[in-house]
């Protein structure tokens, strides 16, 4: 394993750090409320950072998301890159890639995902979807939604053709409820799912049944691939959120005095900060390993679950520490550290809580051993 960023990855990370540092300020975040910073999103896209994904890979995206997390910048970078650029590039047809990728690269199209799929969305033989996704991140800014159905087929739905209801979540992610009622979907990839034929209606029922089973296997593989990438990406975002929370706590305790001494000189404060640092590094190294394996085409599902578990369990500890070390002002909405707490708690449960991920990891390891 070699986690050293390539020249392109390092350049993209440094550019992202400058843009986020310049534009994602406390004042701008306060003015944005729960919405997306459209100017910041345009700046990121104009700098070519969204379009660089195919060159820098998932590990490069993780580096960008770390920088986003440090400032809790309100842009749909993770969702549009994972559910849009990566998903279409890896699983779309040649025609879909040619049609969709240019708009995703320049940011004029934004894709989010109704993940993880919980079997609540169903598709008929004509490619029409029905069901509800309780909340979808950045749905209010999306032009398309990647929706897994009960069979784990992936569909692209135009947000304008579905019913979307604004929903406020713990973090200000411009989320919404997605309601589908016979809404037309475009199957991601060409699996013959929208031709309206059933296995029973085929001349060769056995062959059709086998083909349907193969289609389900391929669909499940695409769903798992996107879910793995999403877990890695959002764990990377959590690493940045934790690093930002800890940096603010260190800065605060270094200047805040109690009984004539900075808080940072007290052993209890030092120990809590040290534990938070080690937790943050644990998130980072497991994310880097999972992302590196993903880019290398190596098995990484269990590694993604491990990174997700650390992001959930350790991430929750870190953002609580960051807030606690700020004392009373940590709960003040006028102080920027509260955003790290809110983001950390949102990421703690998104795509599965620590307990859920640990259960899934244990089942996966048991299957491998068997």
CSV table of C-alpha atoms in Angstrom, one decimal:
chain,number,residue,atom,x,y,z
A,1,UNK,CA,0.0,0.0,0.0
A,2,UNK,CA,1.2,3.5,-0.8
A,3,UNK,CA,-1.0,6.4,0.4
A,4,UNK,CA,1.3,9.1,-0.9
A,5,UNK,CA,-0.8,11.4,-3.1
A,6,UNK,CA,0.2,11.6,-6.7
A,7,UNK,CA,1.2,15.0,-8.1
A,8,UNK,CA,-2.3,15.4,-9.5
A,9,UNK,CA,-4.0,14.4,-6.2
A,10,UNK,CA,-1.8,16.7,-4.2
A,11,UNK,CA,-2.4,19.6,-6.5
A,12,UNK,CA,-6.2,19.1,-6.4
A,13,UNK,CA,-6.1,18.9,-2.6
A,14,UNK,CA,-4.1,22.1,-2.3
A,15,UNK,CA,-6.4,23.9,-4.7
A,16,UNK,CA,-9.5,22.7,-2.8
A,17,UNK,CA,-8.0,23.8,0.5
A,18,UNK,CA,-7.5,27.3,-0.9
A,19,UNK,CA,-11.0,27.6,-2.3
A,20,UNK,CA,-12.7,26.2,0.8
A,21,UNK,CA,-10.5,28.4,3.0
A,22,UNK,CA,-11.3,31.5,1.1
A,23,UNK,CA,-15.0,31.0,0.5
A,24,UNK,CA,-16.4,28.7,3.2
A,25,UNK,CA,-16.1,31.3,6.0
A,26,UNK,CA,-18.1,31.4,9.2
A,27,UNK,CA,-19.9,34.5,7.9
A,28,UNK,CA,-20.9,32.9,4.6
A,29,UNK,CA,-22.0,29.7,6.3
A,30,UNK,CA,-24.2,31.7,8.7
A,31,UNK,CA,-25.7,33.6,5.7
A,32,UNK,CA,-26.4,30.3,3.8
A,33,UNK,CA,-28.5,28.8,6.6
A,34,UNK,CA,-29.3,25.2,5.6
A,35,UNK,CA,-28.9,25.9,1.8
A,36,UNK,CA,-26.0,25.3,-0.5
A,37,UNK,CA,-23.4,27.9,-1.2
A,38,UNK,CA,-24.0,28.3,-5.0
A,39,UNK,CA,-21.0,30.6,-5.5
A,40,UNK,CA,-18.6,28.1,-3.8
A,41,UNK,CA,-20.0,25.3,-5.9
A,42,UNK,CA,-19.4,27.3,-9.1
A,43,UNK,CA,-15.9,28.1,-8.0
A,44,UNK,CA,-15.1,24.4,-7.3
A,45,UNK,CA,-16.5,23.4,-10.7
A,46,UNK,CA,-14.8,26.2,-12.6
A,47,UNK,CA,-11.5,25.1,-11.0
A,48,UNK,CA,-12.0,21.7,-12.5
A,49,UNK,CA,-12.1,19.8,-9.2
A,50,UNK,CA,-15.3,18.0,-10.0
A,51,UNK,CA,-14.1,17.0,-13.4
A,52,UNK,CA,-10.7,15.8,-12.0
A,53,UNK,CA,-12.3,12.8,-10.4
A,54,UNK,CA,-11.5,10.5,-13.3
A,55,UNK,CA,-7.9,11.4,-13.0
A,56,UNK,CA,-7.4,11.5,-9.2
A,57,UNK,CA,-9.6,8.5,-8.4
A,58,UNK,CA,-11.6,7.9,-5.2
A,59,UNK,CA,-8.5,8.5,-3.0
A,60,UNK,CA,-8.1,11.9,-4.6
A,61,UNK,CA,-11.8,12.6,-3.9
A,62,UNK,CA,-11.3,11.6,-0.3
A,63,UNK,CA,-8.5,14.2,-0.1
A,64,UNK,CA,-10.9,16.9,-1.5
A,65,UNK,CA,-13.7,15.8,1.0
A,66,UNK,CA,-11.3,16.1,3.9
A,67,UNK,CA,-10.7,19.7,3.0
A,68,UNK,CA,-14.5,20.2,2.7
A,69,UNK,CA,-15.0,18.7,6.1
A,70,UNK,CA,-12.5,20.9,7.7
A,71,UNK,CA,-14.6,23.9,6.9
A,72,UNK,CA,-18.0,22.2,6.8
A,73,UNK,CA,-18.6,23.7,3.3
A,74,UNK,CA,-22.1,23.4,2.1
A,75,UNK,CA,-21.7,22.0,-1.4
A,76,UNK,CA,-22.9,18.7,-2.9
A,77,UNK,CA,-19.4,17.5,-3.7
A,78,UNK,CA,-19.6,14.0,-2.2
A,79,UNK,CA,-23.0,13.1,-3.6
A,80,UNK,CA,-22.5,14.4,-7.1
A,81,UNK,CA,-19.1,12.8,-7.5
A,82,UNK,CA,-20.1,9.4,-6.0
A,83,UNK,CA,-23.7,9.0,-7.1
A,84,UNK,CA,-23.1,10.9,-10.4
A,85,UNK,CA,-19.6,10.9,-11.9
A,86,UNK,CA,-18.3,7.6,-10.4
A,87,UNK,CA,-21.6,5.7,-10.8
A,88,UNK,CA,-22.2,6.8,-14.4
A,89,UNK,CA,-18.6,6.3,-15.4
A,90,UNK,CA,-18.3,2.8,-13.9
A,91,UNK,CA,-21.8,1.5,-14.7
A,92,UNK,CA,-23.4,3.6,-17.4
A,93,UNK,CA,-23.6,2.7,-21.0
A,94,UNK,CA,-21.4,4.4,-23.6
A,95,UNK,CA,-24.3,6.7,-24.6
A,96,UNK,CA,-25.1,7.6,-21.0
A,97,UNK,CA,-21.5,8.5,-20.3
A,98,UNK,CA,-21.3,10.7,-23.3
A,99,UNK,CA,-24.6,12.4,-22.5
A,100,UNK,CA,-24.3,12.8,-18.7
A,101,UNK,CA,-20.6,13.1,-17.8
A,102,UNK,CA,-19.9,16.5,-19.3
A,103,UNK,CA,-22.7,18.2,-17.3
A,104,UNK,CA,-21.6,16.4,-14.2
A,105,UNK,CA,-18.0,17.5,-14.7
A,106,UNK,CA,-18.8,21.2,-15.1
A,107,UNK,CA,-21.4,21.1,-12.3
A,108,UNK,CA,-24.4,22.1,-14.3
A,109,UNK,CA,-25.9,18.7,-13.4
A,110,UNK,CA,-25.9,17.5,-9.8
A,111,UNK,CA,-26.8,13.9,-8.9
A,112,UNK,CA,-27.6,12.7,-5.4
A,113,UNK,CA,-28.6,9.2,-4.2
A,114,UNK,CA,-31.4,7.6,-2.3
A,115,UNK,CA,-28.9,5.4,-0.5
A,116,UNK,CA,-28.8,3.0,1.2
A,117,UNK,CA,-31.7,1.2,-0.6
A,118,UNK,CA,-34.1,-0.2,1.8
A,119,UNK,CA,-36.5,-1.9,-0.6
A,120,UNK,CA,-39.1,0.8,-0.5
A,121,UNK,CA,-38.8,1.8,-4.1
A,122,UNK,CA,-40.3,-0.6,-6.7
A,123,UNK,CA,-40.0,-0.5,-10.5
A,124,UNK,CA,-42.5,-2.0,-13.0
A,125,UNK,CA,-41.6,-3.5,-16.4
A,126,UNK,CA,-41.9,-0.1,-18.1
A,127,UNK,CA,-39.3,1.5,-15.9
A,128,UNK,CA,-41.7,3.5,-13.7
A,129,UNK,CA,-40.8,3.9,-10.1
A,130,UNK,CA,-43.1,4.1,-7.0
A,131,UNK,CA,-42.2,4.5,-3.4
A,132,UNK,CA,-40.7,7.0,-1.0
A,133,UNK,CA,-37.2,7.7,0.3
A,134,UNK,CA,-37.5,9.4,3.7
A,135,UNK,CA,-34.6,11.8,3.2
A,136,UNK,CA,-32.1,12.3,0.5
A,137,UNK,CA,-29.0,14.6,1.0
A,138,UNK,CA,-28.8,17.7,-1.2
A,139,UNK,CA,-32.0,16.7,-2.9
A,140,UNK,CA,-33.1,20.4,-3.1
A,141,UNK,CA,-30.0,21.1,-5.4
A,142,UNK,CA,-30.1,17.9,-7.5
A,143,UNK,CA,-31.1,17.7,-11.1
A,144,UNK,CA,-31.1,13.8,-10.9
A,145,UNK,CA,-31.4,11.2,-8.2
A,146,UNK,CA,-29.7,7.8,-8.3
A,147,UNK,CA,-32.4,5.4,-7.0
A,148,UNK,CA,-31.9,1.7,-6.1
A,149,UNK,CA,-35.1,-0.3,-6.4
A,150,UNK,CA,-36.1,-3.4,-4.4
A,151,UNK,CA,-34.1,-5.6,-6.7
A,152,UNK,CA,-31.1,-3.3,-6.4
A,153,UNK,CA,-31.3,-2.1,-9.9
A,154,UNK,CA,-30.0,1.5,-10.3
A,155,UNK,CA,-32.2,4.2,-11.9
A,156,UNK,CA,-31.6,7.8,-12.7
A,157,UNK,CA,-34.7,9.9,-12.0
A,158,UNK,CA,-35.0,13.6,-12.9
A,159,UNK,CA,-35.7,15.5,-9.7
A,160,UNK,CA,-38.1,17.8,-11.6
A,161,UNK,CA,-40.3,14.8,-12.5
A,162,UNK,CA,-40.6,13.6,-8.9
A,163,UNK,CA,-42.2,15.1,-5.8
A,164,UNK,CA,-39.6,16.5,-3.4
A,165,UNK,CA,-40.5,17.8,0.0
A,166,UNK,CA,-37.8,19.8,1.9
A,167,UNK,CA,-36.6,18.1,5.1
A,168,UNK,CA,-34.3,19.6,7.7
A,169,UNK,CA,-31.7,17.2,9.0
A,170,UNK,CA,-29.1,17.5,11.8
A,171,UNK,CA,-26.5,18.9,9.3
A,172,UNK,CA,-27.5,21.6,6.8
A,173,UNK,CA,-27.4,19.3,3.7
A,174,UNK,CA,-30.3,20.8,1.8
A,175,UNK,CA,-32.1,17.5,2.1
A,176,UNK,CA,-35.6,16.4,1.0
A,177,UNK,CA,-38.1,13.6,0.9
A,178,UNK,CA,-38.3,11.9,-2.5
A,179,UNK,CA,-41.8,10.7,-3.5
A,180,UNK,CA,-42.2,8.6,-6.6
A,181,UNK,CA,-45.6,7.7,-8.0
A,182,UNK,CA,-45.1,6.0,-11.3
A,183,UNK,CA,-42.2,8.3,-12.0
A,184,UNK,CA,-40.2,7.5,-15.1
A,185,UNK,CA,-36.7,6.3,-14.5
A,186,UNK,CA,-33.7,5.7,-16.7
A,187,UNK,CA,-31.9,2.4,-16.0
A,188,UNK,CA,-28.2,2.9,-15.3
A,189,UNK,CA,-26.4,0.6,-17.7
A,190,UNK,CA,-28.0,-1.6,-20.4
A,191,UNK,CA,-29.4,-4.7,-18.8
A,192,UNK,CA,-32.6,-5.1,-20.9
A,193,UNK,CA,-34.7,-4.1,-17.9
A,194,UNK,CA,-36.9,-1.5,-19.7
A,195,UNK,CA,-38.0,-3.5,-22.6
A,196,UNK,CA,-41.3,-4.5,-20.9
A,197,UNK,CA,-40.8,-8.2,-21.3
A,198,UNK,CA,-41.1,-10.7,-18.4
A,199,UNK,CA,-39.5,-14.1,-18.1
A,200,UNK,CA,-42.9,-15.8,-18.4
A,201,UNK,CA,-43.7,-14.0,-21.6
A,202,UNK,CA,-40.5,-15.2,-23.3
A,203,UNK,CA,-40.5,-17.9,-25.9
A,204,UNK,CA,-37.6,-19.6,-23.9
A,205,UNK,CA,-38.7,-19.3,-20.3
A,206,UNK,CA,-35.7,-21.0,-18.9
A,207,UNK,CA,-33.2,-18.8,-20.8
A,208,UNK,CA,-35.2,-15.7,-19.7
A,209,UNK,CA,-35.2,-16.8,-16.1
A,210,UNK,CA,-31.4,-17.3,-16.2
A,211,UNK,CA,-31.0,-14.0,-17.9
A,212,UNK,CA,-33.1,-12.3,-15.2
A,213,UNK,CA,-31.0,-13.9,-12.5
A,214,UNK,CA,-27.9,-12.7,-14.2
A,215,UNK,CA,-29.4,-9.2,-14.5
A,216,UNK,CA,-30.1,-9.2,-10.7
A,217,UNK,CA,-26.5,-10.3,-10.0
A,218,UNK,CA,-25.1,-7.5,-12.1
A,219,UNK,CA,-27.5,-5.0,-10.6
A,220,UNK,CA,-26.6,-6.1,-7.1
A,221,UNK,CA,-22.9,-5.7,-8.0
A,222,UNK,CA,-23.4,-2.2,-9.3
A,223,UNK,CA,-25.4,-1.2,-6.2
A,224,UNK,CA,-22.8,-2.6,-3.9
A,225,UNK,CA,-20.0,-0.9,-5.8
A,226,UNK,CA,-21.7,2.5,-5.5
A,227,UNK,CA,-22.5,1.9,-1.8
A,228,UNK,CA,-18.9,1.0,-1.1
A,229,UNK,CA,-17.7,4.1,-2.8
A,230,UNK,CA,-20.2,6.2,-0.9
A,231,UNK,CA,-19.2,4.8,2.5
A,232,UNK,CA,-15.5,5.5,1.7
A,233,UNK,CA,-16.2,9.0,0.5
A,234,UNK,CA,-18.4,10.0,3.4
A,235,UNK,CA,-15.9,8.5,5.9
A,236,UNK,CA,-13.3,10.7,4.3
A,237,UNK,CA,-15.6,13.7,4.8
A,238,UNK,CA,-15.9,12.7,8.5
A,239,UNK,CA,-12.1,12.6,8.8
A,240,UNK,CA,-12.1,16.3,7.6
A,241,UNK,CA,-14.9,17.3,10.0
A,242,UNK,CA,-13.0,15.7,12.9
A,243,UNK,CA,-9.8,17.4,11.9
A,244,UNK,CA,-11.5,20.7,11.7
A,245,UNK,CA,-13.2,20.3,15.1
A,246,UNK,CA,-9.9,19.3,16.8
A,247,UNK,CA,-8.0,22.2,15.2
A,248,UNK,CA,-10.6,24.6,16.6
A,249,UNK,CA,-10.4,23.0,20.0
A,250,UNK,CA,-6.6,23.2,20.0
A,251,UNK,CA,-6.7,26.9,19.0
A,252,UNK,CA,-9.3,27.7,21.6
A,253,UNK,CA,-7.6,25.9,24.6
A,254,UNK,CA,-4.3,27.5,23.7
A,255,UNK,CA,-5.6,31.0,24.3
A,256,UNK,CA,-8.4,30.5,26.8
A,257,UNK,CA,-7.0,30.9,30.3
A,258,UNK,CA,-8.3,29.5,33.6
A,259,UNK,CA,-6.7,30.4,36.9
A,260,UNK,CA,-3.9,32.2,35.0
A,261,UNK,CA,-2.9,29.3,32.8
A,262,UNK,CA,-4.0,28.3,29.3
A,263,UNK,CA,-6.4,25.3,29.3
A,264,UNK,CA,-4.1,23.5,26.9
A,265,UNK,CA,-1.5,23.2,29.7
A,266,UNK,CA,-3.8,21.0,31.8
A,267,UNK,CA,-3.3,17.3,31.6
A,268,UNK,CA,-7.0,16.4,31.3
A,269,UNK,CA,-7.4,18.6,28.3
A,270,UNK,CA,-4.2,17.3,26.7
A,271,UNK,CA,-5.4,13.7,27.1
A,272,UNK,CA,-8.8,14.3,25.6
A,273,UNK,CA,-7.2,16.1,22.7
A,274,UNK,CA,-4.6,13.3,22.2
A,275,UNK,CA,-7.4,10.7,22.1
A,276,UNK,CA,-9.3,12.8,19.6
A,277,UNK,CA,-6.2,13.1,17.4
A,278,UNK,CA,-5.7,9.3,17.5
A,279,UNK,CA,-9.4,8.7,16.6
A,280,UNK,CA,-9.1,11.1,13.7
A,281,UNK,CA,-6.0,9.4,12.4
A,282,UNK,CA,-7.7,6.0,12.7
A,283,UNK,CA,-10.5,7.3,10.5
A,284,UNK,CA,-8.1,8.7,8.0
A,285,UNK,CA,-5.9,5.6,7.6
A,286,UNK,CA,-8.8,3.2,7.2
A,287,UNK,CA,-10.4,5.5,4.7
A,288,UNK,CA,-7.1,5.8,2.7
A,289,UNK,CA,-6.7,2.1,2.6
A,290,UNK,CA,-10.2,1.5,1.4
A,291,UNK,CA,-10.0,4.2,-1.2
A,292,UNK,CA,-6.6,2.9,-2.4
A,293,UNK,CA,-7.9,-0.6,-2.8
A,294,UNK,CA,-11.0,0.7,-4.6
A,295,UNK,CA,-8.8,2.6,-7.1
A,296,UNK,CA,-6.6,-0.5,-7.6
A,297,UNK,CA,-9.6,-2.7,-8.3
A,298,UNK,CA,-9.0,-4.8,-5.2
A,299,UNK,CA,-11.7,-6.2,-2.9
A,300,UNK,CA,-12.6,-3.4,-0.5
A,301,UNK,CA,-16.1,-4.0,0.8
A,302,UNK,CA,-15.0,-5.0,4.3
A,303,UNK,CA,-12.4,-2.2,4.3
A,304,UNK,CA,-15.2,0.3,3.5
A,305,UNK,CA,-17.3,-1.1,6.4
A,306,UNK,CA,-14.2,-0.7,8.7
A,307,UNK,CA,-13.7,2.9,7.6
A,308,UNK,CA,-17.4,3.5,8.0
A,309,UNK,CA,-17.4,2.0,11.5
A,310,UNK,CA,-14.4,4.2,12.6
A,311,UNK,CA,-16.1,7.3,11.0
A,312,UNK,CA,-19.3,6.6,13.0
A,313,UNK,CA,-17.9,5.5,16.4
A,314,UNK,CA,-14.6,7.6,16.5
A,315,UNK,CA,-16.2,10.5,14.7
A,316,UNK,CA,-18.9,10.8,17.3
A,317,UNK,CA,-16.3,10.9,20.1
A,318,UNK,CA,-14.1,13.5,18.3
A,319,UNK,CA,-16.9,16.0,17.6
A,320,UNK,CA,-18.2,15.6,21.2
A,321,UNK,CA,-14.6,16.3,22.4
A,322,UNK,CA,-14.3,19.3,20.2
A,323,UNK,CA,-17.5,20.8,21.6
A,324,UNK,CA,-16.7,19.9,25.2
A,325,UNK,CA,-13.2,21.5,25.1
A,326,UNK,CA,-14.9,24.8,24.0
A,327,UNK,CA,-16.9,24.8,27.2
A,328,UNK,CA,-20.2,26.8,27.1
A,329,UNK,CA,-19.4,28.5,23.7
A,330,UNK,CA,-19.4,25.0,22.1
A,331,UNK,CA,-23.2,25.1,22.2
A,332,UNK,CA,-23.4,28.6,20.9
A,333,UNK,CA,-24.8,28.7,17.4
A,334,UNK,CA,-22.7,31.9,16.8
A,335,UNK,CA,-19.5,29.9,17.2
A,336,UNK,CA,-18.3,27.8,14.2
A,337,UNK,CA,-17.4,24.7,16.1
A,338,UNK,CA,-21.1,23.8,16.5
A,339,UNK,CA,-21.2,23.0,12.8
A,340,UNK,CA,-18.6,20.3,13.2
A,341,UNK,CA,-20.7,18.7,15.9
A,342,UNK,CA,-23.8,18.7,13.7
A,343,UNK,CA,-22.0,17.3,10.7
A,344,UNK,CA,-20.3,14.7,12.8
A,345,UNK,CA,-23.5,13.5,14.2
A,346,UNK,CA,-25.2,13.4,10.8
A,347,UNK,CA,-22.3,11.4,9.3
A,348,UNK,CA,-22.3,9.1,12.3
A,349,UNK,CA,-25.5,7.5,11.1
A,350,UNK,CA,-25.6,8.2,7.3
A,351,UNK,CA,-25.3,4.9,5.4
A,352,UNK,CA,-25.4,3.0,8.6
A,353,UNK,CA,-24.6,3.5,12.3
A,354,UNK,CA,-21.5,2.0,13.9
A,355,UNK,CA,-23.6,-0.9,15.3
A,356,UNK,CA,-25.2,-1.6,11.9
A,357,UNK,CA,-21.9,-1.5,10.1
A,358,UNK,CA,-20.2,-3.8,12.6
A,359,UNK,CA,-23.1,-6.3,12.3
A,360,UNK,CA,-22.7,-6.2,8.5
A,361,UNK,CA,-18.9,-6.5,8.8
A,362,UNK,CA,-19.2,-9.5,11.0
A,363,UNK,CA,-21.7,-11.2,8.7
A,364,UNK,CA,-19.4,-10.5,5.7
A,365,UNK,CA,-16.3,-11.9,7.5
A,366,UNK,CA,-18.3,-15.0,8.6
A,367,UNK,CA,-19.3,-15.6,5.0
A,368,UNK,CA,-15.8,-15.3,3.8
A,369,UNK,CA,-14.6,-17.8,6.4
A,370,UNK,CA,-17.3,-20.2,5.4
